[in-house]
Short mmCIF file of N, CA and C and ligand atoms in Angstrom, two decimals:
data_model
loop_
_atom_site.label_atom_id
_atom_site.label_comp_id
_atom_site.label_asym_id
_atom_site.label_seq_id
_atom_site.Cartn_x
_atom_site.Cartn_y
_atom_site.Cartn_z
N UNK A 148 88.31 105.88 106.13
CA UNK A 148 87.07 105.92 106.94
C UNK A 148 86.24 107.16 106.62
N UNK A 149 86.91 108.29 106.71
CA UNK A 149 86.23 109.55 106.45
C UNK A 149 85.68 109.56 105.01
N UNK A 150 86.52 109.05 104.11
CA UNK A 150 86.19 109.00 102.69
C UNK A 150 84.88 108.22 102.46
N UNK A 151 84.78 107.03 103.12
CA UNK A 151 83.61 106.18 102.93
C UNK A 151 82.33 106.88 103.36
N UNK A 152 82.40 107.56 104.49
CA UNK A 152 81.22 108.24 104.99
C UNK A 152 80.79 109.33 104.00
N UNK A 153 81.79 110.04 103.48
CA UNK A 153 81.50 111.11 102.52
C UNK A 153 80.82 110.52 101.28
N UNK A 154 81.29 109.36 100.84
CA UNK A 154 80.76 108.77 99.62
C UNK A 154 79.29 108.39 99.76
N UNK A 155 78.93 107.75 100.88
CA UNK A 155 77.53 107.34 101.00
C UNK A 155 76.64 108.58 101.14
N UNK A 156 77.16 109.64 101.72
CA UNK A 156 76.34 110.84 101.84
C UNK A 156 76.16 111.52 100.49
N UNK A 157 77.14 111.35 99.59
CA UNK A 157 76.99 111.92 98.25
C UNK A 157 75.84 111.23 97.52
N UNK A 158 75.77 109.92 97.68
CA UNK A 158 74.71 109.16 97.01
C UNK A 158 73.34 109.56 97.59
N UNK A 159 73.30 109.69 98.90
CA UNK A 159 72.04 110.11 99.53
C UNK A 159 71.62 111.49 99.04
N UNK A 160 72.60 112.37 98.96
CA UNK A 160 72.33 113.73 98.52
C UNK A 160 71.78 113.72 97.08
N UNK A 161 72.41 112.91 96.23
CA UNK A 161 72.01 112.84 94.83
C UNK A 161 70.60 112.23 94.69
N UNK A 162 70.36 111.14 95.42
CA UNK A 162 69.05 110.47 95.35
C UNK A 162 67.93 111.40 95.82
N UNK A 163 68.22 112.11 96.90
CA UNK A 163 67.26 113.06 97.44
C UNK A 163 66.93 114.14 96.40
N UNK A 164 68.00 114.63 95.74
CA UNK A 164 67.83 115.65 94.72
C UNK A 164 67.00 115.12 93.55
N UNK A 165 67.30 113.88 93.13
CA UNK A 165 66.56 113.29 92.00
C UNK A 165 65.08 113.14 92.36
N UNK A 166 64.84 112.72 93.60
CA UNK A 166 63.44 112.57 94.02
C UNK A 166 62.70 113.90 94.00
N UNK A 167 63.34 114.95 94.49
CA UNK A 167 62.65 116.24 94.51
C UNK A 167 62.41 116.77 93.10
N UNK A 168 63.28 116.37 92.16
CA UNK A 168 63.09 116.77 90.77
C UNK A 168 62.21 115.78 89.99
N UNK A 169 61.71 114.79 90.70
CA UNK A 169 60.92 113.72 90.10
C UNK A 169 61.65 113.01 88.96
N UNK A 170 62.94 112.77 89.22
CA UNK A 170 63.75 112.00 88.26
C UNK A 170 64.02 110.64 88.87
N UNK A 171 64.25 109.67 88.01
CA UNK A 171 64.49 108.32 88.53
C UNK A 171 65.93 108.15 89.00
N UNK A 172 66.11 107.37 90.09
CA UNK A 172 67.45 107.02 90.58
C UNK A 172 67.88 105.77 89.82
N UNK A 173 68.45 105.95 88.64
CA UNK A 173 68.79 104.78 87.82
C UNK A 173 70.18 104.24 88.15
N UNK A 174 70.40 102.99 87.74
CA UNK A 174 71.69 102.34 87.91
C UNK A 174 72.80 103.12 87.18
N UNK A 175 72.45 103.61 85.99
CA UNK A 175 73.44 104.36 85.19
C UNK A 175 73.90 105.61 85.94
N UNK A 176 72.95 106.32 86.53
CA UNK A 176 73.31 107.55 87.25
C UNK A 176 74.19 107.23 88.46
N UNK A 177 73.87 106.13 89.15
CA UNK A 177 74.69 105.74 90.30
C UNK A 177 76.08 105.31 89.87
N UNK A 178 76.15 104.65 88.73
CA UNK A 178 77.45 104.20 88.22
C UNK A 178 78.34 105.42 87.91
N UNK A 179 77.74 106.42 87.31
CA UNK A 179 78.49 107.64 86.98
C UNK A 179 78.96 108.33 88.27
N UNK A 180 78.09 108.37 89.27
CA UNK A 180 78.47 108.97 90.55
C UNK A 180 79.64 108.19 91.18
N UNK A 181 79.60 106.86 91.07
CA UNK A 181 80.70 106.02 91.57
C UNK A 181 82.03 106.40 90.95
N UNK A 182 82.01 106.59 89.65
CA UNK A 182 83.24 106.95 88.93
C UNK A 182 83.74 108.31 89.41
N UNK A 183 82.80 109.23 89.55
CA UNK A 183 83.17 110.58 89.97
C UNK A 183 83.78 110.58 91.38
N UNK A 184 83.28 109.68 92.23
CA UNK A 184 83.82 109.61 93.59
C UNK A 184 85.28 109.19 93.60
N UNK A 185 85.70 108.47 92.55
CA UNK A 185 87.09 108.02 92.52
C UNK A 185 88.01 109.06 91.87
N UNK A 186 87.43 110.13 91.33
CA UNK A 186 88.22 111.14 90.64
C UNK A 186 88.80 112.14 91.63
N UNK A 187 90.13 112.29 91.61
CA UNK A 187 90.76 113.24 92.51
C UNK A 187 91.07 114.56 91.80
N UNK A 188 91.05 114.53 90.49
CA UNK A 188 91.34 115.75 89.73
C UNK A 188 90.15 116.09 88.84
N UNK A 189 90.29 117.14 88.07
CA UNK A 189 89.20 117.53 87.16
C UNK A 189 89.04 116.50 86.07
N UNK A 190 87.86 116.46 85.51
CA UNK A 190 87.60 115.52 84.42
C UNK A 190 86.58 116.12 83.46
N UNK A 191 86.51 115.50 82.29
CA UNK A 191 85.54 115.93 81.29
C UNK A 191 84.54 114.80 81.09
N UNK A 192 83.47 115.07 80.32
CA UNK A 192 82.50 114.02 80.02
C UNK A 192 83.19 112.86 79.29
N UNK A 193 84.19 113.18 78.46
CA UNK A 193 84.93 112.12 77.75
C UNK A 193 85.63 111.18 78.71
N UNK A 194 86.20 111.73 79.80
CA UNK A 194 86.87 110.88 80.79
C UNK A 194 85.89 109.90 81.41
N UNK A 195 84.66 110.37 81.67
CA UNK A 195 83.64 109.51 82.26
C UNK A 195 83.27 108.40 81.27
N UNK A 196 83.10 108.78 80.01
CA UNK A 196 82.74 107.79 78.99
C UNK A 196 83.83 106.75 78.83
N UNK A 197 85.08 107.20 78.89
CA UNK A 197 86.21 106.26 78.80
C UNK A 197 86.20 105.27 79.96
N UNK A 198 85.96 105.80 81.16
CA UNK A 198 85.94 104.94 82.36
C UNK A 198 84.80 103.93 82.27
N UNK A 199 83.64 104.34 81.77
CA UNK A 199 82.51 103.42 81.61
C UNK A 199 82.86 102.35 80.58
N UNK A 200 83.51 102.78 79.51
CA UNK A 200 83.91 101.86 78.45
C UNK A 200 84.90 100.83 78.97
N UNK A 201 85.85 101.28 79.79
CA UNK A 201 86.84 100.37 80.38
C UNK A 201 86.16 99.31 81.24
N UNK A 202 85.07 99.70 81.91
CA UNK A 202 84.32 98.75 82.75
C UNK A 202 83.32 97.94 81.93
N UNK A 203 83.34 98.12 80.61
CA UNK A 203 82.37 97.48 79.70
C UNK A 203 80.94 97.75 80.15
N UNK A 204 80.70 98.98 80.55
CA UNK A 204 79.37 99.34 81.02
C UNK A 204 78.81 100.35 80.02
N UNK A 205 77.70 100.01 79.39
CA UNK A 205 77.20 100.90 78.35
C UNK A 205 76.24 101.97 78.87
N UNK A 206 76.63 103.21 78.70
CA UNK A 206 75.74 104.34 79.01
C UNK A 206 75.83 105.28 77.81
N UNK A 207 74.70 105.73 77.31
CA UNK A 207 74.73 106.59 76.12
C UNK A 207 75.30 107.97 76.47
N UNK A 208 76.01 108.62 75.53
CA UNK A 208 76.56 109.95 75.81
C UNK A 208 75.52 110.95 76.33
N UNK A 209 74.29 111.00 75.76
CA UNK A 209 73.32 111.96 76.33
C UNK A 209 73.03 111.72 77.82
N UNK A 210 73.04 110.45 78.23
CA UNK A 210 72.82 110.13 79.66
C UNK A 210 73.99 110.65 80.49
N UNK A 211 75.20 110.49 79.96
CA UNK A 211 76.37 110.98 80.70
C UNK A 211 76.27 112.51 80.85
N UNK A 212 75.97 113.20 79.76
CA UNK A 212 75.87 114.67 79.82
C UNK A 212 74.76 115.11 80.78
N UNK A 213 73.59 114.46 80.68
CA UNK A 213 72.49 114.92 81.54
C UNK A 213 72.77 114.60 83.01
N UNK A 214 73.47 113.47 83.27
CA UNK A 214 73.80 113.15 84.66
C UNK A 214 74.80 114.15 85.23
N UNK A 215 75.78 114.56 84.40
CA UNK A 215 76.74 115.56 84.87
C UNK A 215 76.03 116.88 85.16
N UNK A 216 75.04 117.22 84.32
CA UNK A 216 74.25 118.44 84.56
C UNK A 216 73.51 118.35 85.90
N UNK A 217 72.90 117.18 86.15
CA UNK A 217 72.16 116.98 87.40
C UNK A 217 73.09 117.06 88.62
N UNK A 218 74.27 116.44 88.49
CA UNK A 218 75.23 116.46 89.60
C UNK A 218 75.73 117.89 89.85
N UNK A 219 75.80 118.65 88.79
CA UNK A 219 76.19 120.06 88.94
C UNK A 219 75.06 120.84 89.62
N UNK A 220 73.82 120.62 89.15
CA UNK A 220 72.68 121.35 89.72
C UNK A 220 72.47 121.01 91.19
N UNK A 221 72.84 119.78 91.58
CA UNK A 221 72.59 119.42 92.97
C UNK A 221 73.78 119.77 93.88
N UNK A 222 74.80 120.38 93.29
CA UNK A 222 75.89 120.91 94.10
C UNK A 222 77.02 119.93 94.40
N UNK A 223 77.02 118.77 93.71
CA UNK A 223 78.10 117.80 93.92
C UNK A 223 79.30 118.14 93.03
N UNK A 224 78.99 118.67 91.84
CA UNK A 224 80.06 119.02 90.91
C UNK A 224 80.13 120.52 90.67
N UNK A 225 81.33 120.96 90.40
CA UNK A 225 81.57 122.33 90.00
C UNK A 225 81.95 122.25 88.51
N UNK A 226 81.54 123.23 87.75
CA UNK A 226 81.77 123.15 86.30
C UNK A 226 82.62 124.33 85.85
N UNK A 227 83.59 124.05 85.00
CA UNK A 227 84.41 125.12 84.41
C UNK A 227 84.29 125.06 82.90
N UNK A 228 84.47 126.18 82.26
CA UNK A 228 84.50 126.17 80.80
C UNK A 228 85.95 126.23 80.37
N UNK A 229 86.39 125.25 79.58
CA UNK A 229 87.77 125.27 79.09
C UNK A 229 87.83 126.09 77.81
N UNK A 230 86.96 125.79 76.88
CA UNK A 230 86.80 126.65 75.72
C UNK A 230 85.31 126.71 75.39
N UNK A 231 84.96 127.23 74.21
CA UNK A 231 83.55 127.45 73.92
C UNK A 231 82.72 126.16 73.95
N UNK A 232 83.36 125.04 73.67
CA UNK A 232 82.62 123.78 73.53
C UNK A 232 82.67 122.93 74.79
N UNK A 233 83.77 123.03 75.50
CA UNK A 233 84.08 121.98 76.45
C UNK A 233 83.96 122.40 77.91
N UNK A 234 83.32 121.54 78.68
CA UNK A 234 83.25 121.74 80.12
C UNK A 234 84.20 120.78 80.81
N UNK A 235 84.62 121.19 81.96
CA UNK A 235 85.45 120.34 82.77
C UNK A 235 84.82 120.39 84.16
N UNK A 236 84.84 119.28 84.88
CA UNK A 236 84.15 119.19 86.16
C UNK A 236 85.11 118.85 87.29
N UNK A 237 84.66 119.18 88.46
CA UNK A 237 85.44 118.84 89.66
C UNK A 237 84.44 118.64 90.79
N UNK A 238 84.74 117.68 91.67
CA UNK A 238 83.85 117.49 92.80
C UNK A 238 84.02 118.64 93.78
N UNK A 239 82.93 119.13 94.31
CA UNK A 239 83.00 120.20 95.29
C UNK A 239 83.65 119.62 96.55
N UNK A 240 84.61 120.36 97.11
CA UNK A 240 85.32 119.91 98.31
C UNK A 240 86.07 118.60 98.14
N UNK A 241 86.57 118.36 96.91
CA UNK A 241 87.27 117.10 96.65
C UNK A 241 88.53 116.97 97.50
N UNK A 242 89.15 118.10 97.80
CA UNK A 242 90.40 118.02 98.55
C UNK A 242 90.17 118.22 100.04
N UNK A 243 88.93 118.05 100.48
CA UNK A 243 88.62 118.17 101.89
C UNK A 243 88.87 119.55 102.44
N UNK A 244 88.51 120.56 101.66
CA UNK A 244 88.65 121.93 102.14
C UNK A 244 90.01 122.56 101.84
N UNK A 245 90.95 121.75 101.33
CA UNK A 245 92.25 122.32 100.97
C UNK A 245 92.14 122.88 99.55
N UNK A 246 92.39 124.14 99.42
CA UNK A 246 92.18 124.76 98.12
C UNK A 246 93.37 124.62 97.20
N UNK A 247 93.05 124.55 95.93
CA UNK A 247 94.12 124.54 94.95
C UNK A 247 93.76 125.49 93.81
N UNK A 248 94.77 125.79 93.04
CA UNK A 248 94.60 126.68 91.89
C UNK A 248 94.58 125.79 90.66
N UNK A 249 93.74 126.12 89.68
CA UNK A 249 93.72 125.37 88.43
C UNK A 249 94.49 126.14 87.39
N UNK A 250 95.53 125.52 86.85
CA UNK A 250 96.26 126.13 85.74
C UNK A 250 95.70 125.51 84.47
N UNK A 251 94.95 126.30 83.71
CA UNK A 251 94.20 125.74 82.58
C UNK A 251 94.83 126.14 81.26
N UNK A 252 95.22 125.15 80.47
CA UNK A 252 95.84 125.43 79.17
C UNK A 252 94.75 125.65 78.13
N UNK A 253 94.77 126.84 77.52
CA UNK A 253 93.75 127.15 76.51
C UNK A 253 94.12 126.52 75.16
N UNK A 254 95.35 125.94 75.08
CA UNK A 254 95.76 125.27 73.83
C UNK A 254 95.19 123.87 73.75
N UNK A 255 95.47 123.04 74.77
CA UNK A 255 95.08 121.63 74.69
C UNK A 255 94.00 121.27 75.72
N UNK A 256 93.64 122.20 76.59
CA UNK A 256 92.57 121.93 77.54
C UNK A 256 93.03 121.20 78.80
N UNK A 257 94.33 120.95 78.91
CA UNK A 257 94.83 120.26 80.11
C UNK A 257 94.68 121.17 81.34
N UNK A 258 94.34 120.56 82.47
CA UNK A 258 94.20 121.32 83.70
C UNK A 258 95.16 120.76 84.73
N UNK A 259 95.96 121.61 85.32
CA UNK A 259 96.89 121.16 86.35
C UNK A 259 96.46 121.80 87.67
N UNK A 260 96.44 120.98 88.72
CA UNK A 260 96.10 121.51 90.05
C UNK A 260 97.37 121.79 90.80
N UNK A 261 97.46 122.98 91.34
CA UNK A 261 98.61 123.28 92.20
C UNK A 261 98.12 123.89 93.50
N UNK A 262 98.87 123.64 94.55
CA UNK A 262 98.54 124.26 95.84
C UNK A 262 99.45 125.46 96.02
N UNK A 263 98.87 126.52 96.50
CA UNK A 263 99.63 127.73 96.69
C UNK A 263 99.25 128.29 98.06
N UNK A 264 100.09 127.99 99.04
CA UNK A 264 99.71 128.33 100.41
C UNK A 264 99.62 129.85 100.61
N UNK A 265 100.44 130.58 99.86
CA UNK A 265 100.43 132.04 100.01
C UNK A 265 99.09 132.62 99.55
N UNK A 266 98.60 132.14 98.37
CA UNK A 266 97.31 132.58 97.85
C UNK A 266 96.18 132.14 98.78
N UNK A 267 96.23 130.89 99.25
CA UNK A 267 95.20 130.36 100.14
C UNK A 267 95.07 131.23 101.38
N UNK A 268 96.23 131.57 101.96
CA UNK A 268 96.22 132.40 103.17
C UNK A 268 95.65 133.78 102.88
N UNK A 269 96.08 134.34 101.75
CA UNK A 269 95.66 135.70 101.44
C UNK A 269 94.16 135.76 101.15
N UNK A 270 93.62 134.75 100.46
CA UNK A 270 92.17 134.74 100.18
C UNK A 270 91.38 134.50 101.47
N UNK A 271 91.90 133.62 102.34
CA UNK A 271 91.21 133.34 103.61
C UNK A 271 91.12 134.58 104.49
N UNK A 272 92.11 135.47 104.33
CA UNK A 272 92.15 136.67 105.17
C UNK A 272 91.30 137.81 104.62
N UNK A 273 90.84 137.67 103.37
CA UNK A 273 90.07 138.74 102.74
C UNK A 273 88.67 138.86 103.35
N UNK A 274 88.18 140.09 103.46
CA UNK A 274 86.81 140.32 103.93
C UNK A 274 86.11 141.21 102.92
N UNK A 275 84.86 140.87 102.61
CA UNK A 275 84.07 141.69 101.69
C UNK A 275 82.85 142.20 102.41
N UNK A 276 82.52 143.46 102.20
CA UNK A 276 81.36 144.04 102.85
C UNK A 276 80.09 143.40 102.31
N UNK A 277 79.23 142.95 103.22
CA UNK A 277 77.94 142.41 102.81
C UNK A 277 78.02 141.07 102.12
N UNK A 278 79.12 140.35 102.33
CA UNK A 278 79.24 139.04 101.69
C UNK A 278 80.10 138.11 102.53
N UNK A 279 79.58 136.90 102.77
CA UNK A 279 80.34 135.91 103.53
C UNK A 279 80.63 134.71 102.63
N UNK A 280 81.87 134.57 102.20
CA UNK A 280 82.18 133.45 101.30
C UNK A 280 82.28 132.13 102.07
N UNK A 281 81.92 131.02 101.41
CA UNK A 281 82.15 129.73 102.07
C UNK A 281 83.04 128.82 101.24
N UNK A 282 83.28 129.20 100.02
CA UNK A 282 84.15 128.38 99.17
C UNK A 282 84.59 129.24 97.99
N UNK A 283 85.62 128.82 97.29
CA UNK A 283 86.01 129.54 96.07
C UNK A 283 86.75 128.60 95.14
N UNK A 284 86.93 129.08 93.94
CA UNK A 284 87.62 128.30 92.93
C UNK A 284 88.43 129.28 92.10
N UNK A 285 89.66 128.95 91.83
CA UNK A 285 90.53 129.90 91.14
C UNK A 285 91.13 129.26 89.89
N UNK A 286 90.83 129.84 88.75
CA UNK A 286 91.34 129.34 87.46
C UNK A 286 92.31 130.34 86.87
N UNK A 287 93.47 129.86 86.46
CA UNK A 287 94.43 130.72 85.78
C UNK A 287 94.63 130.16 84.38
N UNK A 288 94.34 130.98 83.39
CA UNK A 288 94.39 130.52 82.00
C UNK A 288 95.72 130.88 81.35
N UNK A 289 96.20 130.00 80.51
CA UNK A 289 97.46 130.25 79.81
C UNK A 289 97.83 129.07 78.94
N UNK A 290 99.13 128.87 78.71
CA UNK A 290 99.57 127.77 77.86
C UNK A 290 100.52 126.86 78.63
N UNK A 291 100.36 125.55 78.46
CA UNK A 291 101.30 124.60 79.06
C UNK A 291 102.59 124.64 78.24
N UNK A 292 103.66 124.03 78.76
CA UNK A 292 104.95 124.08 78.08
C UNK A 292 104.90 123.51 76.67
N UNK A 293 104.19 122.39 76.51
CA UNK A 293 104.11 121.75 75.20
C UNK A 293 103.42 122.68 74.20
N UNK A 294 102.33 123.31 74.62
CA UNK A 294 101.61 124.22 73.72
C UNK A 294 102.41 125.48 73.44
N UNK A 295 103.15 125.94 74.45
CA UNK A 295 103.98 127.13 74.28
C UNK A 295 105.07 126.86 73.25
N UNK A 296 105.69 125.67 73.35
CA UNK A 296 106.73 125.28 72.37
C UNK A 296 106.14 125.21 70.97
N UNK A 297 104.95 124.58 70.87
CA UNK A 297 104.29 124.45 69.57
C UNK A 297 104.02 125.83 68.98
N UNK A 298 103.55 126.74 69.85
CA UNK A 298 103.21 128.07 69.37
C UNK A 298 104.44 128.84 68.91
N UNK A 299 105.53 128.75 69.71
CA UNK A 299 106.71 129.53 69.32
C UNK A 299 107.37 128.92 68.08
N UNK A 300 107.26 127.60 67.90
CA UNK A 300 107.78 126.97 66.68
C UNK A 300 106.97 127.46 65.47
N UNK A 301 105.65 127.55 65.65
CA UNK A 301 104.78 128.01 64.56
C UNK A 301 105.07 129.46 64.22
N UNK A 302 105.32 130.27 65.27
CA UNK A 302 105.64 131.69 65.05
C UNK A 302 106.95 131.85 64.29
N UNK A 303 107.96 131.03 64.68
CA UNK A 303 109.27 131.09 64.04
C UNK A 303 109.14 130.76 62.55
N UNK A 304 108.35 129.71 62.30
CA UNK A 304 108.14 129.23 60.93
C UNK A 304 107.48 130.32 60.09
N UNK A 305 106.47 130.96 60.68
CA UNK A 305 105.74 132.01 59.97
C UNK A 305 106.67 133.18 59.68
N UNK A 306 107.56 133.47 60.66
CA UNK A 306 108.48 134.59 60.54
C UNK A 306 109.51 134.33 59.43
N UNK A 307 110.08 133.10 59.44
CA UNK A 307 111.10 132.80 58.43
C UNK A 307 110.47 132.77 57.03
N UNK A 308 109.22 132.35 56.96
CA UNK A 308 108.52 132.33 55.68
C UNK A 308 108.35 133.75 55.15
N UNK A 309 107.95 134.67 56.06
CA UNK A 309 107.74 136.05 55.61
C UNK A 309 109.05 136.71 55.24
N UNK A 310 110.18 136.27 55.88
CA UNK A 310 111.49 136.80 55.54
C UNK A 310 111.92 136.37 54.16
N UNK A 311 111.68 135.08 53.83
CA UNK A 311 112.13 134.57 52.53
C UNK A 311 111.29 135.12 51.38
N UNK A 312 110.08 135.52 51.68
CA UNK A 312 109.24 136.04 50.60
C UNK A 312 109.49 137.51 50.30
N UNK A 313 110.31 138.14 51.16
CA UNK A 313 110.60 139.57 50.96
C UNK A 313 111.55 139.79 49.77
ZN1 LIG B 286 98.51 122.68 76.43
#
């Protein structure tokens, strides 16, 4: 019930934003918003394109990118940089105010969401002079297990190679 109400308000919010920017409320943009509403975790533009493709719905990549930009500008999406090229998105307040930490792998770009009640409590208790926070996002960068294994295997290989050449 709560979810449905939130969804229709997202569409209203987006349409209102498009009107004020004198942009058209197209079917393609609404379709992309629909897909985003079903996303519970972070996603990339590629994920959106895949979902559109699965529905046999054709939207050009530039339209997908520009729609994600618009959704970000209107405050529906939050954007993270995974590496120099790639953005990853998340709906603002997707977890209904329950905060999570993003563990972001700089090797493969995978993002894992974890809840950490100790961090949540400690951040909620923080006070800053001259600033009232209303939301936050926490990214921790590192390597996932698969990438860590790959890296240490590569290091071992490089090491044994340098040993044999001595
Ligand atoms: Zn990885």
